[in-house]
Coordinates of C-alpha atoms and ligand atoms in Angstrom, one line a residue:
R134 CA -148.6 25.7 -83.4
Q135 CA -150.9 28.5 -84.4
A136 CA -152.2 30.6 -81.7
A137 CA -156.2 31.1 -81.7
F138 CA -157.8 33.9 -79.8
R139 CA -159.8 32.9 -76.6
T140 CA -163.0 34.5 -75.5
D141 CA -163.9 32.3 -72.8
L142 CA -161.9 33.1 -69.5
S143 CA -163.2 30.2 -67.3
V144 CA -159.9 28.2 -67.7
L145 CA -157.9 31.4 -66.7
L146 CA -160.1 32.1 -63.8
D147 CA -159.3 28.4 -62.5
Q148 CA -155.7 28.9 -63.1
V149 CA -155.3 31.9 -61.0
G150 CA -156.1 29.9 -57.9
T151 CA -157.8 30.9 -54.5
G152 CA -157.1 31.7 -50.9
K153 CA -155.7 35.1 -51.0
E154 CA -157.5 38.7 -51.4
S155 CA -155.0 39.6 -54.0
L156 CA -156.1 36.7 -56.3
S157 CA -159.9 37.4 -55.5
F158 CA -159.3 41.0 -56.4
M159 CA -157.6 40.0 -59.8
K160 CA -160.4 37.4 -60.6
R161 CA -163.1 40.0 -59.8
R162 CA -161.5 42.2 -62.3
I163 CA -161.0 39.5 -64.9
R164 CA -164.7 38.5 -64.6
R165 CA -165.7 42.3 -64.9
L166 CA -163.9 43.1 -68.0
A167 CA -164.5 39.6 -69.7
Q168 CA -167.0 41.1 -72.3
Q169 CA -164.7 44.0 -73.2
W170 CA -161.6 41.5 -73.5
A171 CA -164.0 39.3 -75.9
T172 CA -165.2 42.2 -78.1
A173 CA -161.5 43.5 -78.3
A174 CA -160.3 39.9 -79.3
N175 CA -162.7 39.8 -82.1
R176 CA -161.8 43.2 -83.3
L177 CA -158.1 42.3 -83.4
D178 CA -158.7 38.9 -84.9
S179 CA -160.4 40.5 -87.9
K180 CA -157.6 43.3 -88.1
L181 CA -154.9 41.0 -88.3
E182 CA -156.7 38.9 -91.3
Q183 CA -155.7 35.5 -90.5
R184 CA -152.0 36.3 -90.2
W185 CA -150.0 33.4 -88.5
R186 CA -149.4 33.9 -84.9
D187 CA -147.1 31.3 -83.0
Q188 CA -148.5 29.8 -80.0
K189 CA -145.8 30.2 -77.2
K190 CA -145.4 28.4 -74.0
I191 CA -145.5 31.1 -71.4
L192 CA -144.7 31.0 -67.7
V193 CA -145.9 33.8 -65.5
H194 CA -144.3 33.9 -62.1
V195 CA -145.7 36.7 -60.0
G196 CA -142.9 37.2 -57.6
F197 CA -144.3 40.0 -55.3
L198 CA -147.3 37.8 -54.5
T199 CA -145.2 34.7 -53.3
E200 CA -144.9 34.0 -49.6
E201 CA -141.0 33.7 -50.0
S202 CA -140.9 37.5 -51.0
G203 CA -143.0 38.4 -47.8
D204 CA -146.2 39.2 -50.0
V205 CA -147.0 42.4 -48.2
F206 CA -149.4 43.5 -50.8
S207 CA -152.3 40.5 -50.3
P208 CA -153.3 41.6 -46.7
K209 CA -153.5 45.2 -47.7
V210 CA -155.8 44.7 -50.8
L211 CA -159.0 45.5 -48.7
K212 CA -157.1 48.2 -46.4
G213 CA -156.0 50.7 -48.9
G214 CA -152.9 49.2 -50.1
P215 CA -151.4 49.4 -53.6
L216 CA -153.7 47.9 -56.2
G217 CA -152.0 49.1 -59.3
E218 CA -149.5 46.1 -59.6
M219 CA -152.5 43.6 -59.2
V220 CA -154.4 45.6 -61.8
Q221 CA -151.7 45.1 -64.2
W222 CA -150.8 41.4 -63.6
A223 CA -154.7 40.6 -63.9
D224 CA -154.5 42.1 -67.2
I225 CA -151.3 40.7 -68.7
L226 CA -152.4 37.4 -67.7
T227 CA -155.7 38.0 -69.5
A228 CA -154.0 39.4 -72.5
L229 CA -151.7 36.4 -72.8
H230 CA -154.7 34.1 -72.3
V231 CA -156.9 35.8 -74.8
L232 CA -154.1 35.8 -77.5
G233 CA -154.3 32.1 -77.3
H234 CA -150.8 31.1 -75.7
N235 CA -150.0 28.1 -73.8
L236 CA -150.0 29.6 -70.3
K237 CA -148.9 28.4 -66.8
I238 CA -149.2 30.7 -63.6
S239 CA -147.0 30.4 -60.7
M240 CA -147.4 32.2 -57.4
S241 CA -145.0 30.4 -55.4
V242 CA -141.6 29.1 -55.3
K243 CA -142.8 25.7 -55.1
E244 CA -144.9 26.1 -58.3
L245 CA -142.0 27.7 -60.1
Q246 CA -139.6 24.8 -59.3
G247 CA -142.5 22.5 -60.5
F248 CA -142.7 24.4 -64.0
L249 CA -139.1 24.7 -64.4
G250 CA -138.5 20.8 -63.8
V251 CA -136.4 21.3 -60.8
P252 CA -136.8 18.3 -58.5
P253 CA -138.7 18.8 -55.3
G254 CA -136.7 19.0 -52.2
R255 CA -133.7 19.8 -54.0
G256 CA -134.0 23.5 -53.8
S257 CA -131.0 24.9 -55.6
C258 CA -130.5 22.2 -57.9
P259 CA -129.9 24.2 -61.1
L260 CA -132.1 23.6 -64.1
T261 CA -130.5 21.3 -66.6
G262 CA -131.4 20.7 -70.2
P263 CA -133.7 23.1 -72.4
L264 CA -136.2 25.6 -70.8
P265 CA -139.7 24.3 -71.1
F266 CA -140.8 27.8 -71.9
D267 CA -140.6 30.3 -74.9
L268 CA -141.2 33.2 -72.4
I269 CA -141.3 33.9 -68.7
Y270 CA -142.9 37.1 -67.4
T271 CA -142.0 37.8 -63.9
D272 CA -140.7 40.9 -61.5
Y273 CA -137.7 41.5 -59.9
H274 CA -138.7 39.6 -56.8
G275 CA -139.3 36.6 -59.3
L276 CA -136.1 37.2 -61.1
Q277 CA -134.2 36.8 -57.7
Q278 CA -136.0 33.6 -57.1
M279 CA -135.1 32.3 -60.4
K280 CA -131.8 33.1 -59.8
Q281 CA -131.6 30.8 -56.7
H282 CA -133.4 28.0 -58.2
M283 CA -131.8 28.0 -61.7
G284 CA -128.6 28.6 -60.8
L285 CA -126.1 29.2 -63.8
S286 CA -128.7 28.1 -66.4
L287 CA -130.5 31.5 -65.6
K288 CA -127.7 33.2 -67.6
K289 CA -128.2 30.8 -70.7
H290 CA -132.0 31.3 -70.6
K291 CA -132.0 35.0 -69.7
C292 CA -133.3 36.2 -73.2
H293 CA -136.5 34.4 -72.5
I294 CA -137.4 36.6 -69.5
R295 CA -139.4 39.6 -69.4
V296 CA -139.6 41.7 -66.2
I297 CA -142.6 43.6 -65.2
D298 CA -141.3 46.7 -63.9
T299 CA -143.6 49.7 -63.1
F300 CA -141.2 52.5 -62.9
G301 CA -138.5 51.2 -65.3
T302 CA -135.1 50.4 -65.6
E303 CA -132.4 52.5 -67.3
P304 CA -129.3 51.0 -69.2
A305 CA -126.9 52.7 -67.0
Y306 CA -128.3 50.8 -63.9
N307 CA -128.9 47.6 -65.7
H308 CA -125.3 47.1 -66.7
E309 CA -123.7 45.3 -63.8
E310 CA -120.1 46.5 -64.6
Y311 CA -121.0 50.0 -65.5
A312 CA -123.5 50.6 -62.8
T313 CA -120.8 49.4 -60.1
L314 CA -118.1 51.7 -61.5
H315 CA -120.2 54.6 -62.1
G316 CA -122.5 54.8 -59.0
Y317 CA -125.5 53.4 -60.7
R318 CA -125.6 50.2 -58.6
T319 CA -129.0 49.9 -56.8
N320 CA -130.7 47.0 -55.0
W321 CA -132.8 46.2 -58.0
G322 CA -130.8 46.8 -61.2
Y323 CA -127.7 45.3 -62.5
W324 CA -129.1 42.2 -64.1
N325 CA -127.2 42.7 -67.7
L326 CA -130.6 42.1 -69.5
N327 CA -131.5 43.9 -72.6
A328 CA -133.2 46.9 -71.6
R329 CA -136.4 46.1 -73.8
Q330 CA -136.9 43.0 -71.5
Y331 CA -138.1 45.5 -68.9
M332 CA -141.7 46.1 -69.3
T333 CA -143.2 49.4 -67.6
M334 CA -146.8 50.4 -66.7
F335 CA -146.7 53.6 -68.6
P336 CA -144.6 54.6 -71.7
H337 CA -142.2 56.6 -69.8
T338 CA -138.8 55.0 -70.5
P339 CA -138.4 54.3 -74.2
D340 CA -135.3 52.2 -73.3
N341 CA -137.9 49.6 -71.9
S342 CA -140.8 48.1 -73.4
F343 CA -144.2 49.4 -72.5
M344 CA -146.7 47.0 -71.2
G345 CA -149.4 48.9 -69.5
F346 CA -152.9 47.7 -68.4
V347 CA -156.5 48.5 -69.5
S348 CA -159.2 50.7 -68.3
E349 CA -162.9 50.2 -68.8
E350 CA -164.3 51.3 -72.1
L351 CA -167.6 53.0 -72.6
N352 CA -170.1 52.8 -75.6
E353 CA -171.7 55.8 -77.1
T354 CA -174.9 55.6 -75.2
E355 CA -173.0 55.2 -71.9
K356 CA -170.8 58.2 -72.8
R357 CA -174.0 60.2 -73.6
S358 CA -175.6 59.2 -70.4
I359 CA -172.5 60.0 -68.4
Q360 CA -172.3 63.4 -69.7
Q361 CA -176.0 64.1 -69.0
N362 CA -175.6 63.0 -65.5
K363 CA -172.4 64.8 -64.4
V364 CA -172.6 66.7 -61.1
N365 CA -170.8 69.8 -61.9
N366 CA -169.5 70.6 -58.3
M367 CA -168.7 67.1 -57.3
A368 CA -164.9 66.1 -56.7
V369 CA -163.4 62.8 -55.8
V370 CA -159.9 62.8 -54.2
Y371 CA -157.3 60.5 -55.5
G372 CA -155.9 58.7 -52.4
K373 CA -157.3 55.6 -50.8
E374 CA -154.9 55.5 -47.8
A375 CA -155.1 58.2 -45.0
S376 CA -151.6 58.8 -45.1
M377 CA -151.9 60.2 -48.5
W378 CA -154.2 63.0 -46.9
K379 CA -151.5 64.1 -44.4
Q380 CA -149.7 67.5 -44.0
G381 CA -150.1 70.5 -46.1
K382 CA -153.3 69.5 -47.8
E383 CA -155.6 71.8 -45.9
G384 CA -155.0 74.9 -47.9
F385 CA -156.0 73.6 -51.2
L386 CA -158.7 71.4 -49.9
Q387 CA -160.4 74.6 -48.3
I388 CA -160.4 76.4 -51.6
L389 CA -161.8 73.1 -53.4
H390 CA -164.4 72.8 -50.7
Q391 CA -165.5 76.6 -51.5
Y392 CA -166.6 75.5 -54.8
M393 CA -167.3 71.7 -54.8
E394 CA -168.7 69.0 -52.9
V395 CA -165.5 66.8 -52.0
H396 CA -165.7 63.1 -51.8
G397 CA -163.2 60.5 -50.7
T398 CA -162.6 56.6 -50.9
V399 CA -160.3 56.5 -47.9
Y400 CA -160.0 53.0 -46.1
Y401 CA -161.1 52.9 -42.6
E402 CA -161.8 50.3 -40.0
T403 CA -164.2 51.8 -37.3
Q404 CA -163.6 55.3 -37.1
R405 CA -163.3 58.2 -39.8
P406 CA -159.5 58.7 -40.4
P407 CA -158.5 61.9 -38.7
E408 CA -156.5 63.0 -41.7
V409 CA -159.7 63.4 -43.7
P410 CA -161.4 66.8 -42.9
A411 CA -165.2 66.5 -41.7
F412 CA -166.5 68.2 -44.8
V413 CA -165.2 65.4 -46.9
K414 CA -168.0 62.8 -47.8
N415 CA -165.6 59.7 -47.3
H416 CA -167.3 56.4 -48.8
G417 CA -164.5 54.1 -47.5
L418 CA -162.5 52.0 -49.8
L419 CA -164.8 50.8 -52.8
P420 CA -165.0 47.8 -54.9
Q421 CA -163.6 48.9 -58.4
H422 CA -167.0 48.8 -60.1
E423 CA -168.3 51.1 -57.3
L424 CA -165.6 53.4 -57.7
Q425 CA -166.2 53.7 -61.4
Q426 CA -169.9 54.5 -60.6
L427 CA -168.7 57.4 -58.4
L428 CA -166.3 58.6 -61.0
R429 CA -169.2 58.6 -63.6
K430 CA -171.0 61.4 -61.4
A431 CA -168.0 63.4 -60.5
K432 CA -166.6 66.3 -62.5
L433 CA -163.2 66.6 -61.0
F434 CA -160.8 63.7 -59.8
I435 CA -158.0 65.4 -57.7
G436 CA -154.6 64.3 -56.9
F437 CA -152.5 65.1 -53.9
G438 CA -149.2 64.1 -55.3
F439 CA -149.1 60.5 -54.2
P440 CA -149.5 57.7 -55.5
Y441 CA -147.3 58.3 -58.4
E442 CA -148.3 57.1 -61.8
G443 CA -151.2 54.8 -60.8
P444 CA -154.2 53.5 -62.9
A445 CA -156.8 55.4 -61.2
P446 CA -156.5 58.8 -63.1
L447 CA -156.9 57.0 -66.7
E448 CA -160.1 55.3 -65.0
A449 CA -161.4 58.9 -64.1
I450 CA -160.7 60.4 -67.4
A451 CA -162.2 57.4 -69.1
N452 CA -165.3 58.1 -67.0
G453 CA -165.4 61.8 -68.0
C454 CA -163.7 63.3 -65.0
I455 CA -161.1 66.2 -65.4
F456 CA -158.1 65.0 -63.6
L457 CA -156.3 67.8 -61.8
Q458 CA -152.8 67.1 -60.4
P459 CA -149.7 68.9 -58.8
K460 CA -146.8 70.0 -61.0
F461 CA -143.5 69.0 -59.2
H462 CA -141.0 71.9 -59.2
P463 CA -138.1 70.6 -59.2
P464 CA -139.1 67.3 -60.4
H465 CA -139.2 64.2 -58.2
S466 CA -136.6 61.6 -58.9
S467 CA -134.4 58.9 -57.2
L468 CA -131.8 61.7 -56.5
N469 CA -134.3 63.8 -54.5
H470 CA -137.2 61.7 -53.4
E471 CA -137.5 59.1 -50.9
F472 CA -140.0 57.0 -52.7
F473 CA -137.8 56.7 -55.9
R474 CA -134.4 56.3 -53.9
G475 CA -132.9 53.0 -54.9
K476 CA -135.1 52.6 -58.0
P477 CA -132.9 51.9 -61.2
T478 CA -133.8 55.0 -63.0
S479 CA -132.9 58.7 -62.9
R480 CA -136.0 59.6 -64.7
E481 CA -137.4 63.0 -63.7
V482 CA -141.1 62.9 -62.7
S483 CA -142.6 66.1 -63.5
S484 CA -146.0 65.6 -61.8
Q485 CA -147.9 63.2 -60.1
H486 CA -148.8 61.5 -63.3
P487 CA -146.6 62.5 -66.3
Y488 CA -148.4 60.4 -68.7
A489 CA -151.6 62.2 -68.1
E490 CA -149.7 65.4 -68.2
Q491 CA -147.6 64.9 -71.4
Y492 CA -149.8 62.3 -73.5
I493 CA -153.4 63.3 -72.6
G494 CA -153.2 67.1 -71.4
K495 CA -155.9 69.5 -71.5
P496 CA -158.9 69.6 -71.4
H497 CA -158.9 66.2 -69.7
V498 CA -155.9 67.0 -67.4
M499 CA -154.5 70.1 -65.7
T500 CA -151.3 70.3 -63.9
V501 CA -150.7 73.2 -61.7
D502 CA -148.6 74.5 -58.9
Y503 CA -150.6 73.8 -55.6
N504 CA -148.7 76.1 -53.7
N505 CA -149.9 79.1 -55.7
S506 CA -153.3 79.4 -54.4
L507 CA -154.5 81.7 -57.2
E508 CA -153.4 79.2 -59.8
F509 CA -155.2 76.6 -58.0
D510 CA -158.4 78.7 -57.5
S511 CA -158.6 79.6 -61.0
A512 CA -158.0 75.7 -62.2
I513 CA -161.0 74.8 -60.3
R514 CA -163.2 77.5 -61.7
E515 CA -162.0 76.5 -65.1
I516 CA -163.0 72.9 -64.4
M517 CA -166.3 73.7 -63.4
R518 CA -167.1 75.6 -66.7
T519 CA -165.4 73.0 -69.0
K520 CA -167.2 70.3 -70.7
V521 CA -165.3 67.0 -71.5
E522 CA -166.0 63.9 -73.0
P523 CA -165.0 60.5 -71.6
Y524 CA -161.5 59.9 -73.0
L525 CA -159.5 56.6 -73.1
P526 CA -156.1 56.5 -75.1
Y527 CA -156.2 53.6 -77.4
E528 CA -153.1 52.0 -75.9
Y529 CA -155.1 51.6 -72.6
T530 CA -158.0 49.7 -74.4
C531 CA -158.2 46.0 -74.3
E532 CA -157.6 46.0 -78.0
G533 CA -154.7 48.3 -77.8
M534 CA -153.1 46.2 -75.2
L535 CA -153.7 42.9 -77.1
E536 CA -152.2 44.4 -80.2
R537 CA -149.2 45.7 -78.3
V538 CA -148.6 42.4 -76.5
H539 CA -149.2 40.3 -79.7
A540 CA -146.7 42.5 -81.5
Y541 CA -144.1 42.0 -78.8
I542 CA -144.4 38.3 -78.7
Q543 CA -144.4 37.8 -82.3
H544 CA -141.5 40.1 -83.1
Q545 CA -139.3 40.7 -80.2
V546 CA -137.9 37.4 -80.7
S547 CA -134.3 37.6 -79.5
L548 CA -133.4 40.2 -76.9
H549 CA -130.0 39.4 -76.3
G550 CA -127.3 41.9 -75.7
T551 CA -124.9 41.1 -78.6
A552 CA -126.4 38.6 -81.0
G553 CA -129.5 37.1 -82.2
G554 CA -132.2 37.3 -85.0
N555 CA -132.9 40.8 -84.8
R556 CA -129.6 42.3 -84.6
I557 CA -128.7 44.8 -87.2
T558 CA -125.7 46.7 -88.0
G559 CA -126.0 50.3 -88.3
P560 CA -126.8 53.1 -88.5
L561 CA -123.3 54.2 -88.8
F562 CA -122.5 57.6 -87.5
V563 CA -120.0 59.5 -89.6
P564 CA -118.5 62.8 -88.3
L565 CA -118.0 65.3 -90.9
P566 CA -115.4 68.1 -90.7
N567 CA -116.8 71.2 -89.1
S568 CA -120.1 69.8 -88.9
T569 CA -122.4 67.7 -86.8
A570 CA -124.1 66.1 -89.7
L571 CA -124.7 62.4 -89.9
V572 CA -125.0 60.3 -92.9
W573 CA -126.4 56.7 -93.1
A574 CA -123.8 54.2 -94.0
S575 CA -124.7 52.1 -97.1
N576 CA -123.7 48.8 -95.7
V577 CA -126.7 48.7 -93.1
T578 CA -128.0 45.3 -93.1
A579 CA -131.3 44.1 -91.4
P580 CA -131.8 40.6 -91.7
V581 CA -135.1 40.8 -89.4
A582 CA -135.3 44.3 -88.6
W583 CA -138.1 45.3 -86.1
P584 CA -139.2 48.1 -85.9
P585 CA -138.3 48.2 -89.7
L586 CA -135.7 50.7 -90.7
S587 CA -138.3 52.7 -92.6
S588 CA -139.6 53.9 -89.3
L589 CA -136.2 55.4 -88.4
R590 CA -135.4 59.1 -88.1
L591 CA -132.1 60.4 -87.3
L592 CA -131.7 63.4 -85.0
V593 CA -129.2 65.2 -82.9
S594 CA -130.0 66.3 -79.7
Q595 CA -129.0 69.8 -78.2
E596 CA -126.3 69.7 -75.5
S597 CA -127.7 68.3 -72.1
Q598 CA -130.7 67.0 -73.9
S599 CA -131.4 63.3 -73.7
C600 CA -132.7 61.3 -76.9
V601 CA -136.1 60.8 -74.9
E602 CA -136.5 64.6 -75.2
A603 CA -134.8 65.1 -78.5
C604 CA -137.1 62.4 -80.3
Q605 CA -140.3 63.5 -78.4
S606 CA -139.9 67.2 -79.5
A607 CA -139.9 66.2 -83.1
G608 CA -143.0 64.1 -82.6
F609 CA -141.1 60.7 -82.6
I610 CA -139.9 58.3 -79.9
C611 CA -136.4 57.2 -79.0
D612 CA -135.5 53.8 -80.1
L613 CA -131.9 53.3 -79.3
K614 CA -131.4 49.6 -79.3
R615 CA -129.6 49.2 -82.5
P616 CA -125.9 48.5 -82.3
T617 CA -123.9 50.8 -84.3
D618 CA -120.5 49.5 -85.9
V619 CA -117.9 49.1 -83.1
V620 CA -115.0 51.6 -83.0
D621 CA -112.8 52.3 -80.2
S622 CA -114.3 54.9 -77.9
E623 CA -114.9 55.2 -74.1
I624 CA -117.5 53.4 -72.3
N625 CA -120.1 55.7 -71.6
H626 CA -124.1 55.6 -71.6
I627 CA -124.2 59.0 -73.3
L628 CA -122.8 57.6 -76.6
P629 CA -123.3 57.6 -79.3
A630 CA -122.8 61.3 -79.1
F631 CA -121.0 64.4 -80.5
S632 CA -118.5 65.9 -78.4
V633 CA -119.0 70.0 -78.9
M634 CA -115.6 70.6 -77.4
R635 CA -113.7 68.0 -79.1
R636 CA -115.6 68.2 -82.3
E637 CA -115.9 64.3 -82.6
C638 CA -118.4 61.5 -82.7
G639 CA -118.1 58.8 -80.1
L640 CA -119.8 55.5 -80.9
Q641 CA -121.3 53.1 -78.5
R642 CA -119.2 50.0 -78.0
D643 CA -121.5 47.9 -75.6
P644 CA -124.9 47.1 -76.9
L645 CA -126.2 47.1 -73.3
L646 CA -125.4 50.7 -72.8
F647 CA -127.4 52.2 -75.6
S648 CA -129.6 54.5 -73.4
C649 CA -132.3 56.9 -74.6
A650 CA -132.1 58.4 -71.0
G651 CA -128.4 59.5 -71.0
H652 CA -127.5 63.0 -71.5
S653 CA -124.7 65.6 -70.6
P654 CA -123.9 69.2 -71.0
K655 CA -120.5 68.1 -72.8
Y656 CA -122.4 66.2 -75.7
R657 CA -124.9 66.4 -78.2
R658 CA -126.6 63.0 -78.4
L659 CA -127.1 61.3 -81.7
C660 CA -130.5 59.8 -81.6
P661 CA -132.3 57.1 -83.6
C662 CA -135.8 58.0 -83.3
R663 CA -138.7 56.3 -84.8
D664 CA -142.2 57.0 -85.9
L665 CA -145.2 55.8 -83.9
R666 CA -148.9 54.8 -84.3
Q667 CA -151.5 57.2 -83.3
G668 CA -152.6 56.2 -79.7
Q669 CA -150.0 53.3 -79.6
V670 CA -146.7 54.7 -79.0
A671 CA -145.0 51.2 -78.4
L672 CA -145.3 50.4 -82.1
C673 CA -144.1 52.1 -85.2
R674 CA -146.5 52.7 -88.1
D675 CA -145.4 49.7 -89.9
C676 CA -144.8 47.4 -86.8
L677 CA -147.9 45.4 -86.8
Ligands
UDP903 N1 -159.5 51.4 -56.5 C1 -160.4 50.7 -55.9 N2 -161.3 51.5 -54.9 C2 -161.1 52.6 -54.3 C3 -159.7 53.3 -54.9 C4 -159.2 52.8 -56.0 O1 -160.7 49.7 -56.2 O2 -161.7 53.1 -53.5 C5 -158.6 50.8 -57.6 C6 -158.8 51.6 -58.7 O3 -160.0 51.1 -59.6 C7 -157.3 51.4 -59.4 C8 -156.6 50.7 -58.3 O4 -157.3 50.9 -57.2 O5 -157.7 50.5 -60.7 C9 -155.1 51.4 -58.2 O6 -155.3 52.5 -57.9 P1 -154.2 53.9 -57.7 O7 -154.1 54.6 -59.0 O8 -154.6 54.3 -56.5 O9 -152.9 53.0 -57.7 P2 -152.1 52.2 -56.6 O10 -151.2 53.1 -55.8 O11 -153.1 51.6 -55.8 O12 -151.0 51.4 -57.2

């Protein structure tokens, strides 16, 4: 069946259900952005020019909101707890609904069993027969629950699963045997999925797919009125929970206070939280639309280093604020920071919000060393002098998200490790004597190549450099999911690569170990990069 765009969200709102603050939060968000989604649907509809889109049967199982996983999030929705995940799930549900797919939503193990056809009362009875869905979106909690309730058949149906995974999962952690043997085993990883099946909040791990979320868009009249009404000396602090204000913040808060009126949206019950200095005008935790209003007036949105990589800075920048955030020296990662410990990635987080730093940058974003009070002081003064326009990258608009999710659903058809419709052989790397040059093998075959081969650019990294960095520094993005021809070589997530000492190329034997992230001082990586669309890094130029 052909999928038809939907602009009426009432059926979706009924499906989301009631009875929990998290669900109410998501529904308020869906309602608030309904008009924006409808406009985006109409735009994408005409952009795609009647192209055939398959209607898919999709199950969304939100594992972290199930009682069975402990649901620690719902009780904290109104108390300053994390909201980023709920923002993202609300937007994923809306995107799938608006794209016209046949959607079922599950927020409990019982509902999951019902949808998968597991008879009630026979909790662990494995699913037999075909999977009644083309795609299942879930998270790590949900994956665990599906394993318990589908038994062995999970393995058979694995390629239909997409895992919403905020911080990303790198191939070395995902590959069970490799992770176990080489010290990459964590509580979350080792599911042996294709790394593309993990979908992240920001495009920070090109081995994974970038799912994202949306932010509010402004029309030209709103943009103009915001710019006229900006209060040049008004700052809003990023941090809705009092603990984010603890320790070591006094120094730069004092400097900030010399120049600006400081506002906060810190949750409190009856008394002002002691962590928040008296000069801060605290509004308490605000509903999303009221936070937007506050951001429309403010000139500066300032991060204290936590939370990492949340939605709020994009909302602030979209409302015409400049986002000031701390640079991390050394970068935070699972090797040196409690928050990331045990997460299935070695990614180095260079600031509180690397996307804002690397993809948006000046004049909207300033990333400075907060320990250097001179640098901090001059950043504040520069911000007060600088005029900026509200800015939202296309990939975080409703149309951008619809475009991306549409492309994934229609093109990421088979995400199996070794076989499937999208498998291509090649590129073939050929070591040349006394040279690190590579040539394309002429026998490259691509039955259903997506992204198309025309988008591919081959690069060799520097020693110690990963393919993420090598591709990025040439203005491309790493796209290392193509199995090369198999030759005998060691098993290593650095491959394909050129060994500088041995002057030879090693190819990747295991499709699950292709990793953009891997790097080593002994190797120069061979990096298939691809071109990208302006404002939509998930898609190559000819990928729509
Ligand atoms: N938010 C809110 N009220 C507030 C502060 C934040 O509704 O007073 C919302 C904000 O609009 C954003 C969401 O909380 O969409 C998540 O924000 P954050 O970046 O803090 O990420 P988190 O740590 O909650 O995942």
